[in-house]
């Protein structure tokens, strides 16, 4: 089909709740995508971070095909081998926490919110961070510290308050006798790759212990392996009570998980929470294959080796003449803060075969595949530099909107 025909089909039959780029991809392999016109793209933001091993990893694809001929889905009031095996793999890499499976990061965060309230009832309040993002469901947007995501949906779920990231006093001010938990992303992704400081997370752990609160890490983007460790909490050396993860957990299949220390997980009893498709056989088979591939291909070594090179390579473009204010990196989470709006720059990159993202208007974002080569990263940065040069000449490197540090 031609892209115009596909657009007409969507216009007639699909709810228009997305701003869609007039491109339709039909094939993917590693860090490459091809569209209906046969054009090739280097994808440095694969599936919003879902394709952590790149598109259509052969071992993941093989596991999906094999499992689809054996068993696709079975209800969760029965056992299935794949779910137990995948849970064991995840738990082994997460200090033996217990695992609950669902389908998306928002669902995992919903489960974490419910578990925190159950485990510390009758306390119910949760402190989250300003500029955080936890998903689009009602509980998740209520936890999200950005009013624009809550607009039009009032009243939101009560019990959430918002503290400043990396400001321990601000968190402490938000805690009262009804508070049950503190919830945050170790690295705020959607907000422009803003890492928590080690001191802040250590302070939160101490504060949670003093107040008998649960500490929840939203690792939907940071796990697995994106910070060069299986989980972000291991990167920081701070133990949360509850962890959520999704996106790259199952090699591209819809899959998410909530992990909890056994004594906390015990509060989630039969009838308190469920997910029809959570832990389905195909997703778990894909996840098993994906985690084994991450281990065999030593993707954490790749992140830790190429990270410092990225700092040096991207650092060269942090100068006024290029219109770049700063580069923020945590593992393979990269944010480039511009002096001007980035939408046109993203479009120019796409027209030259490079796929990246722009968040909050002025922060370019990249979440490259964990197994990407140095050659592909170099190619991507080179295209970005060329497009930056055109953008700066077009805008005169004038700051047009407020820019976050």
Tab-separated table of C-alpha atoms in Angstrom:
chain	number	residue	atom	x	y	z
A	1	UNK	CA	0.000	0.000	0.000
A	2	UNK	CA	1.057	3.586	-0.573
A	3	UNK	CA	1.471	5.807	2.469
A	4	UNK	CA	-1.432	7.974	1.269
A	5	UNK	CA	-3.736	4.931	1.188
A	6	UNK	CA	-2.630	3.904	4.676
A	7	UNK	CA	-3.271	7.426	5.940
A	8	UNK	CA	-6.768	7.370	4.446
A	9	UNK	CA	-7.420	3.997	6.098
A	10	UNK	CA	-6.321	5.334	9.494
A	11	UNK	CA	-8.333	8.512	9.045
A	12	UNK	CA	-11.498	6.517	8.510
A	13	UNK	CA	-11.060	3.729	11.024
A	14	UNK	CA	-8.520	4.624	13.762
A	15	UNK	CA	-9.137	7.063	16.620
A	16	UNK	CA	-6.851	10.059	16.114
A	17	UNK	CA	-5.267	10.222	19.572
A	18	UNK	CA	-1.698	10.199	18.189
A	19	UNK	CA	0.201	12.769	16.157
A	20	UNK	CA	1.428	10.442	13.436
A	21	UNK	CA	4.391	11.104	11.155
A	22	UNK	CA	3.575	10.328	7.486
A	23	UNK	CA	5.837	7.268	7.404
A	24	UNK	CA	4.829	3.596	7.615
A	25	UNK	CA	7.496	1.065	8.542
A	26	UNK	CA	7.193	-2.424	7.118
A	27	UNK	CA	10.444	-4.126	8.130
A	28	UNK	CA	13.058	-3.888	10.850
A	29	UNK	CA	16.406	-5.501	11.550
A	30	UNK	CA	18.724	-4.500	14.385
A	31	UNK	CA	18.999	-0.711	14.460
A	32	UNK	CA	17.521	-0.366	10.950
A	33	UNK	CA	13.963	0.220	9.724
A	34	UNK	CA	12.538	0.326	6.183
A	35	UNK	CA	9.345	2.097	5.123
A	36	UNK	CA	6.761	1.414	2.413
A	37	UNK	CA	8.840	3.425	-0.058
A	38	UNK	CA	11.913	1.281	0.555
A	39	UNK	CA	13.789	4.013	2.440
A	40	UNK	CA	16.226	2.911	5.148
A	41	UNK	CA	16.504	4.571	8.574
A	42	UNK	CA	18.981	4.304	11.435
A	43	UNK	CA	16.789	4.040	14.529
A	44	UNK	CA	18.276	5.545	17.695
A	45	UNK	CA	14.910	5.624	19.470
A	46	UNK	CA	13.616	2.125	18.636
A	47	UNK	CA	9.993	1.766	19.667
A	48	UNK	CA	10.420	4.389	22.411
A	49	UNK	CA	12.986	2.057	23.971
A	50	UNK	CA	10.961	-1.136	23.520
A	51	UNK	CA	13.393	-2.676	21.015
A	52	UNK	CA	16.259	-2.903	23.469
A	53	UNK	CA	17.960	-5.532	21.325
A	54	UNK	CA	17.041	-3.774	18.101
A	55	UNK	CA	14.227	-4.759	15.793
A	56	UNK	CA	13.392	-8.442	15.274
A	57	UNK	CA	16.309	-9.956	17.149
A	58	UNK	CA	16.671	-13.441	15.602
A	59	UNK	CA	16.649	-15.325	18.899
A	60	UNK	CA	13.574	-13.454	20.132
A	61	UNK	CA	11.783	-13.958	16.808
A	62	UNK	CA	12.621	-17.665	16.843
A	63	UNK	CA	11.284	-18.039	20.396
A	64	UNK	CA	8.026	-16.275	19.445
A	65	UNK	CA	7.511	-18.495	16.397
A	66	UNK	CA	8.277	-21.664	18.316
A	67	UNK	CA	6.021	-20.762	21.252
A	68	UNK	CA	3.145	-19.671	18.981
A	69	UNK	CA	2.911	-23.235	17.673
A	70	UNK	CA	2.951	-24.693	21.172
A	71	UNK	CA	0.747	-22.446	23.360
A	72	UNK	CA	-0.197	-18.795	22.955
A	73	UNK	CA	-2.142	-18.011	26.107
A	74	UNK	CA	-3.514	-19.697	29.196
A	75	UNK	CA	-5.509	-18.104	32.006
A	76	UNK	CA	-3.622	-17.108	35.137
A	77	UNK	CA	-5.679	-19.390	37.358
A	78	UNK	CA	-3.496	-22.136	35.864
A	79	UNK	CA	0.289	-22.472	35.739
A	80	UNK	CA	2.382	-22.035	32.623
A	81	UNK	CA	6.014	-23.060	32.294
A	82	UNK	CA	7.191	-19.972	30.447
A	83	UNK	CA	5.898	-17.540	33.094
A	84	UNK	CA	7.635	-19.356	35.917
A	85	UNK	CA	10.889	-19.619	33.977
A	86	UNK	CA	10.891	-15.931	33.036
A	87	UNK	CA	10.030	-14.869	36.586
A	88	UNK	CA	12.981	-16.894	37.867
A	89	UNK	CA	15.356	-15.178	35.425
A	90	UNK	CA	14.164	-11.695	36.392
A	91	UNK	CA	14.107	-12.472	40.110
A	92	UNK	CA	17.624	-13.919	39.991
A	93	UNK	CA	18.890	-10.655	38.513
A	94	UNK	CA	16.935	-8.530	41.026
A	95	UNK	CA	18.015	-9.850	44.430
A	96	UNK	CA	15.263	-12.484	44.496
A	97	UNK	CA	12.282	-10.153	44.448
A	98	UNK	CA	8.926	-11.674	43.556
A	99	UNK	CA	7.444	-10.872	40.146
A	100	UNK	CA	3.988	-9.852	38.947
A	101	UNK	CA	3.485	-9.679	35.162
A	102	UNK	CA	1.290	-7.269	33.203
A	103	UNK	CA	1.393	-5.563	29.802
A	104	UNK	CA	2.733	-2.003	30.042
A	105	UNK	CA	4.671	0.365	32.239
A	106	UNK	CA	1.506	2.183	33.264
A	107	UNK	CA	-0.049	-1.110	34.379
A	108	UNK	CA	3.064	-2.023	36.341
A	109	UNK	CA	2.922	1.352	38.091
A	110	UNK	CA	-0.775	0.855	38.846
A	111	UNK	CA	0.124	-2.444	40.489
A	112	UNK	CA	2.888	-0.768	42.495
A	113	UNK	CA	0.517	1.946	43.712
A	114	UNK	CA	-2.070	-0.630	44.799
A	115	UNK	CA	0.544	-2.802	46.499
A	116	UNK	CA	1.977	0.158	48.416
A	117	UNK	CA	-1.462	1.072	49.758
A	118	UNK	CA	-2.258	-2.538	50.648
A	119	UNK	CA	1.070	-3.114	52.381
A	120	UNK	CA	0.848	0.063	54.469
A	121	UNK	CA	-2.920	0.418	54.932
A	122	UNK	CA	-4.688	2.490	56.123
A	123	UNK	CA	-1.990	4.908	54.930
A	124	UNK	CA	-2.547	5.821	51.283
A	125	UNK	CA	-0.584	8.910	50.226
A	126	UNK	CA	2.368	8.665	47.841
A	127	UNK	CA	5.042	11.292	47.224
A	128	UNK	CA	6.264	11.454	43.614
A	129	UNK	CA	8.516	13.916	41.799
A	130	UNK	CA	7.755	17.047	39.816
A	131	UNK	CA	8.344	16.500	36.072
A	132	UNK	CA	7.982	12.729	36.537
A	133	UNK	CA	6.130	10.499	34.096
A	134	UNK	CA	4.513	7.220	35.147
A	135	UNK	CA	2.018	6.446	32.363
A	136	UNK	CA	-1.426	7.340	31.041
A	137	UNK	CA	-3.879	5.375	33.199
A	138	UNK	CA	-5.761	7.233	35.942
A	139	UNK	CA	-3.455	6.174	38.748
A	140	UNK	CA	-0.393	6.753	36.601
A	141	UNK	CA	-1.312	10.281	35.510
A	142	UNK	CA	-2.176	11.083	39.114
A	143	UNK	CA	1.322	9.959	40.109
A	144	UNK	CA	2.851	11.924	37.218
A	145	UNK	CA	4.174	15.291	38.355
A	146	UNK	CA	3.207	17.201	35.198
A	147	UNK	CA	-0.181	18.988	35.216
A	148	UNK	CA	-0.469	18.877	31.413
A	149	UNK	CA	-1.012	15.116	31.515
A	150	UNK	CA	-3.826	15.529	34.040
A	151	UNK	CA	-5.658	18.285	32.125
A	152	UNK	CA	-9.215	17.326	31.263
A	153	UNK	CA	-9.327	14.322	33.600
A	154	UNK	CA	-10.175	15.923	36.938
A	155	UNK	CA	-10.741	14.831	39.552
A	156	UNK	CA	-7.569	12.752	39.505
A	157	UNK	CA	-6.913	9.973	42.035
A	158	UNK	CA	-6.389	11.611	45.446
A	159	UNK	CA	-3.390	11.003	47.650
A	160	UNK	CA	-0.484	12.151	45.495
A	161	UNK	CA	1.855	15.049	46.191
A	162	UNK	CA	4.881	16.202	44.221
A	163	UNK	CA	8.363	16.980	45.495
A	164	UNK	CA	11.361	18.418	43.688
A	165	UNK	CA	13.780	15.925	42.156
A	166	UNK	CA	17.130	15.768	43.981
A	167	UNK	CA	15.771	17.830	46.880
A	168	UNK	CA	15.465	15.660	49.983
A	169	UNK	CA	13.970	18.457	52.090
A	170	UNK	CA	11.188	18.881	49.537
A	171	UNK	CA	10.324	15.173	49.846
A	172	UNK	CA	10.370	15.323	53.640
A	173	UNK	CA	7.976	18.321	53.584
A	174	UNK	CA	5.444	16.242	51.638
A	175	UNK	CA	5.360	13.354	54.129
A	176	UNK	CA	2.683	13.139	56.815
A	177	UNK	CA	1.032	10.449	58.948
A	178	UNK	CA	-0.966	9.169	55.942
A	179	UNK	CA	2.013	8.695	53.606
A	180	UNK	CA	2.748	5.111	52.580
A	181	UNK	CA	5.396	5.431	49.853
A	182	UNK	CA	7.841	7.496	47.807
A	183	UNK	CA	7.845	6.805	44.055
A	184	UNK	CA	10.262	8.049	41.401
A	185	UNK	CA	12.210	7.282	38.250
A	186	UNK	CA	15.963	6.889	38.962
A	187	UNK	CA	16.412	8.746	35.675
A	188	UNK	CA	13.497	10.884	34.487
A	189	UNK	CA	13.254	9.903	30.828
A	190	UNK	CA	10.266	11.690	29.331
A	191	UNK	CA	11.276	14.862	31.122
A	192	UNK	CA	14.582	14.990	29.247
A	193	UNK	CA	16.985	12.435	30.815
A	194	UNK	CA	17.350	13.932	34.293
A	195	UNK	CA	19.201	11.535	36.630
A	196	UNK	CA	18.701	11.360	40.354
A	197	UNK	CA	21.889	11.935	42.317
A	198	UNK	CA	23.248	9.004	44.349
A	199	UNK	CA	23.016	11.155	47.485
A	200	UNK	CA	19.335	11.862	46.839
A	201	UNK	CA	18.432	8.192	46.412
A	202	UNK	CA	20.462	7.228	49.472
A	203	UNK	CA	18.644	9.938	51.412
A	204	UNK	CA	15.272	8.645	50.210
A	205	UNK	CA	16.151	5.131	51.379
A	206	UNK	CA	17.072	6.443	54.819
A	207	UNK	CA	13.951	8.619	54.990
A	208	UNK	CA	11.714	5.708	53.948
A	209	UNK	CA	13.247	3.492	56.626
A	210	UNK	CA	12.785	6.144	59.312
A	211	UNK	CA	9.124	6.709	58.394
A	212	UNK	CA	8.298	3.064	57.551
A	213	UNK	CA	7.517	4.016	53.946
A	214	UNK	CA	7.956	1.940	50.820
A	215	UNK	CA	10.447	3.151	48.226
A	216	UNK	CA	9.283	2.530	44.637
A	217	UNK	CA	11.561	2.824	41.606
A	218	UNK	CA	9.857	3.259	38.240
A	219	UNK	CA	12.410	1.513	36.005
A	220	UNK	CA	10.201	1.277	32.929
A	221	UNK	CA	13.005	2.874	30.925
A	222	UNK	CA	16.101	2.072	32.984
A	223	UNK	CA	15.703	-1.720	33.144
A	224	UNK	CA	16.881	-4.020	31.813
A	225	UNK	CA	20.493	-2.992	31.187
A	226	UNK	CA	20.029	0.584	29.960
A	227	UNK	CA	22.274	2.044	32.650
A	228	UNK	CA	24.901	-0.677	32.234
A	229	UNK	CA	23.422	-2.806	35.035
A	230	UNK	CA	20.475	-5.188	34.927
A	231	UNK	CA	18.489	-2.655	36.973
A	232	UNK	CA	18.977	1.013	37.666
A	233	UNK	CA	18.930	0.511	41.431
A	234	UNK	CA	22.090	-1.580	41.030
A	235	UNK	CA	23.704	1.298	39.145
A	236	UNK	CA	23.011	3.536	42.149
A	237	UNK	CA	23.546	0.932	44.867
A	238	UNK	CA	20.211	1.747	46.541
A	239	UNK	CA	17.646	-0.966	47.307
A	240	UNK	CA	13.976	-0.050	46.612
A	241	UNK	CA	11.116	-2.100	48.019
A	242	UNK	CA	9.171	-2.176	44.741
A	243	UNK	CA	10.416	-1.913	41.149
A	244	UNK	CA	8.474	-1.556	37.913
A	245	UNK	CA	9.863	-2.348	34.475
A	246	UNK	CA	8.484	-2.654	30.943
A	247	UNK	CA	9.538	-1.477	27.441
A	248	UNK	CA	12.609	-3.656	26.640
A	249	UNK	CA	11.710	-6.450	29.069
A	250	UNK	CA	10.553	-8.925	26.381
A	251	UNK	CA	12.450	-8.121	23.202
A	252	UNK	CA	9.642	-6.016	21.722
A	253	UNK	CA	6.593	-7.968	22.893
A	254	UNK	CA	4.014	-6.178	25.102
A	255	UNK	CA	5.173	-7.115	28.576
A	256	UNK	CA	5.807	-5.446	31.924
A	257	UNK	CA	6.516	-6.491	35.479
A	258	UNK	CA	6.331	-5.285	39.038
A	259	UNK	CA	8.947	-6.693	41.404
A	260	UNK	CA	8.671	-6.542	45.182
A	261	UNK	CA	10.557	-7.757	48.196
A	262	UNK	CA	8.852	-10.963	49.429
A	263	UNK	CA	7.586	-9.412	52.652
A	264	UNK	CA	5.978	-6.587	50.689
A	265	UNK	CA	4.690	-8.799	47.866
A	266	UNK	CA	2.767	-10.873	50.415
A	267	UNK	CA	0.129	-8.110	50.626
A	268	UNK	CA	-0.989	-8.782	47.043
A	269	UNK	CA	-3.318	-11.696	47.688
A	270	UNK	CA	-5.728	-13.477	45.287
A	271	UNK	CA	-8.529	-11.104	44.333
A	272	UNK	CA	-6.594	-7.897	45.025
A	273	UNK	CA	-5.113	-7.467	41.532
A	274	UNK	CA	-4.917	-9.263	38.180
A	275	UNK	CA	-4.128	-8.952	34.466
A	276	UNK	CA	-5.766	-11.212	31.885
A	277	UNK	CA	-2.801	-11.203	29.520
A	278	UNK	CA	-0.120	-10.706	32.163
A	279	UNK	CA	2.655	-13.266	31.807
A	280	UNK	CA	1.258	-14.762	28.592
A	281	UNK	CA	3.286	-17.615	27.156
A	282	UNK	CA	4.528	-15.888	23.996
A	283	UNK	CA	5.670	-12.760	25.823
A	284	UNK	CA	7.474	-14.806	28.449
A	285	UNK	CA	9.150	-16.984	25.806
A	286	UNK	CA	10.322	-13.821	24.056
A	287	UNK	CA	11.531	-12.422	27.372
A	288	UNK	CA	13.497	-15.556	28.207
A	289	UNK	CA	15.200	-15.449	24.808
A	290	UNK	CA	15.845	-11.711	25.115
A	291	UNK	CA	17.440	-11.844	28.565
A	292	UNK	CA	19.616	-14.761	27.508
A	293	UNK	CA	20.674	-12.814	24.416
A	294	UNK	CA	21.505	-9.740	26.519
A	295	UNK	CA	23.746	-11.930	28.657
A	296	UNK	CA	25.372	-13.762	25.753
A	297	UNK	CA	25.960	-10.576	23.766
A	298	UNK	CA	27.319	-8.749	26.825
A	299	UNK	CA	25.152	-5.704	26.189
A	300	UNK	CA	26.036	-4.161	29.550
A	301	UNK	CA	29.700	-4.171	28.511
A	302	UNK	CA	28.627	-2.431	25.314
A	303	UNK	CA	26.773	0.276	27.248
A	304	UNK	CA	29.653	0.771	29.672
A	305	UNK	CA	32.282	0.838	26.905
A	306	UNK	CA	30.480	3.138	24.476
A	307	UNK	CA	29.077	5.456	27.140
A	308	UNK	CA	32.331	7.359	27.788
A	309	UNK	CA	32.957	7.524	24.035
A	310	UNK	CA	29.500	9.064	23.625
A	311	UNK	CA	30.335	11.658	26.277
A	312	UNK	CA	33.395	12.728	24.314
A	313	UNK	CA	31.726	12.538	20.911
A	314	UNK	CA	28.579	14.408	21.922
A	315	UNK	CA	30.532	16.800	24.110
A	316	UNK	CA	32.045	18.246	20.957
A	317	UNK	CA	28.658	19.650	19.921
A	318	UNK	CA	27.991	21.441	23.222
A	319	UNK	CA	28.848	24.946	22.056
A	320	UNK	CA	26.846	28.070	21.252
A	321	UNK	CA	27.599	27.923	17.546
A	322	UNK	CA	25.797	24.567	17.370
A	323	UNK	CA	22.846	25.771	19.415
A	324	UNK	CA	23.379	23.053	22.036
A	325	UNK	CA	23.261	23.958	25.733
A	326	UNK	CA	24.100	20.599	27.319
A	327	UNK	CA	24.241	16.840	26.849
A	328	UNK	CA	22.857	14.584	29.584
A	329	UNK	CA	23.665	10.880	29.577
A	330	UNK	CA	22.932	7.974	31.906
A	331	UNK	CA	24.013	4.727	30.289
A	332	UNK	CA	22.212	4.518	26.955
A	333	UNK	CA	19.726	7.262	27.885
A	334	UNK	CA	20.793	10.437	26.114
A	335	UNK	CA	19.309	13.939	26.224
A	336	UNK	CA	20.634	16.864	24.170
A	337	UNK	CA	19.374	20.239	25.395
A	338	UNK	CA	18.882	22.709	22.545
A	339	UNK	CA	18.753	26.495	22.489
A	340	UNK	CA	15.772	26.333	20.116
A	341	UNK	CA	12.701	24.124	19.500
A	342	UNK	CA	13.669	20.709	18.186
A	343	UNK	CA	10.661	19.503	16.164
A	344	UNK	CA	12.018	20.685	12.814
A	345	UNK	CA	15.429	19.226	13.624
A	346	UNK	CA	13.878	15.816	14.358
A	347	UNK	CA	12.045	15.990	11.023
A	348	UNK	CA	15.261	16.906	9.189
A	349	UNK	CA	17.070	13.989	10.849
A	350	UNK	CA	14.271	11.670	9.734
A	351	UNK	CA	14.479	13.004	6.178
A	352	UNK	CA	18.181	12.125	6.262
A	353	UNK	CA	17.601	8.608	7.585
A	354	UNK	CA	17.975	9.102	11.354
A	355	UNK	CA	15.200	8.498	13.903
A	356	UNK	CA	15.394	10.355	17.230
A	357	UNK	CA	12.863	11.971	19.577
A	358	UNK	CA	12.267	15.449	20.993
A	359	UNK	CA	10.678	15.845	24.416
A	360	UNK	CA	9.520	19.017	26.190
A	361	UNK	CA	10.082	20.972	23.014
A	362	UNK	CA	13.834	21.450	23.303
A	363	UNK	CA	15.437	18.178	24.447
A	364	UNK	CA	16.505	15.644	21.822
A	365	UNK	CA	16.263	12.132	23.193
A	366	UNK	CA	17.933	8.881	22.150
A	367	UNK	CA	17.524	5.364	23.547
A	368	UNK	CA	19.711	3.305	21.197
A	369	UNK	CA	19.552	-0.480	21.115
A	370	UNK	CA	21.738	-1.952	23.837
A	371	UNK	CA	23.701	-3.985	21.284
A	372	UNK	CA	24.227	-1.167	18.778
A	373	UNK	CA	27.683	-0.885	17.213
A	374	UNK	CA	30.064	2.049	17.599
A	375	UNK	CA	29.920	2.469	13.811
A	376	UNK	CA	26.148	2.961	13.873
A	377	UNK	CA	26.388	5.416	16.771
A	378	UNK	CA	29.056	7.364	14.890
A	379	UNK	CA	26.878	7.438	11.794
A	380	UNK	CA	23.928	8.686	13.833
A	381	UNK	CA	25.902	11.431	15.554
A	382	UNK	CA	27.353	12.545	12.210
A	383	UNK	CA	23.867	12.881	10.688
A	384	UNK	CA	22.739	14.740	13.808
A	385	UNK	CA	25.656	17.161	13.535
A	386	UNK	CA	24.845	17.909	9.908
A	387	UNK	CA	21.183	18.496	10.740
A	388	UNK	CA	22.144	20.641	13.743
A	389	UNK	CA	24.264	22.809	11.492
A	390	UNK	CA	21.317	23.369	9.157
A	391	UNK	CA	18.996	24.065	12.091
A	392	UNK	CA	21.365	26.622	13.613
A	393	UNK	CA	21.737	28.436	10.302
A	394	UNK	CA	17.954	28.396	9.976
A	395	UNK	CA	17.277	29.773	13.483
A	396	UNK	CA	20.365	31.898	13.958
A	397	UNK	CA	21.058	29.977	17.208
A	398	UNK	CA	18.611	32.239	19.033
A	399	UNK	CA	16.995	30.825	22.150
A	400	UNK	CA	13.292	30.796	21.353
A	401	UNK	CA	11.921	29.017	24.412
A	402	UNK	CA	13.005	28.474	28.015
A	403	UNK	CA	15.535	25.663	28.260
A	404	UNK	CA	15.976	23.330	31.225
A	405	UNK	CA	19.462	22.788	32.581
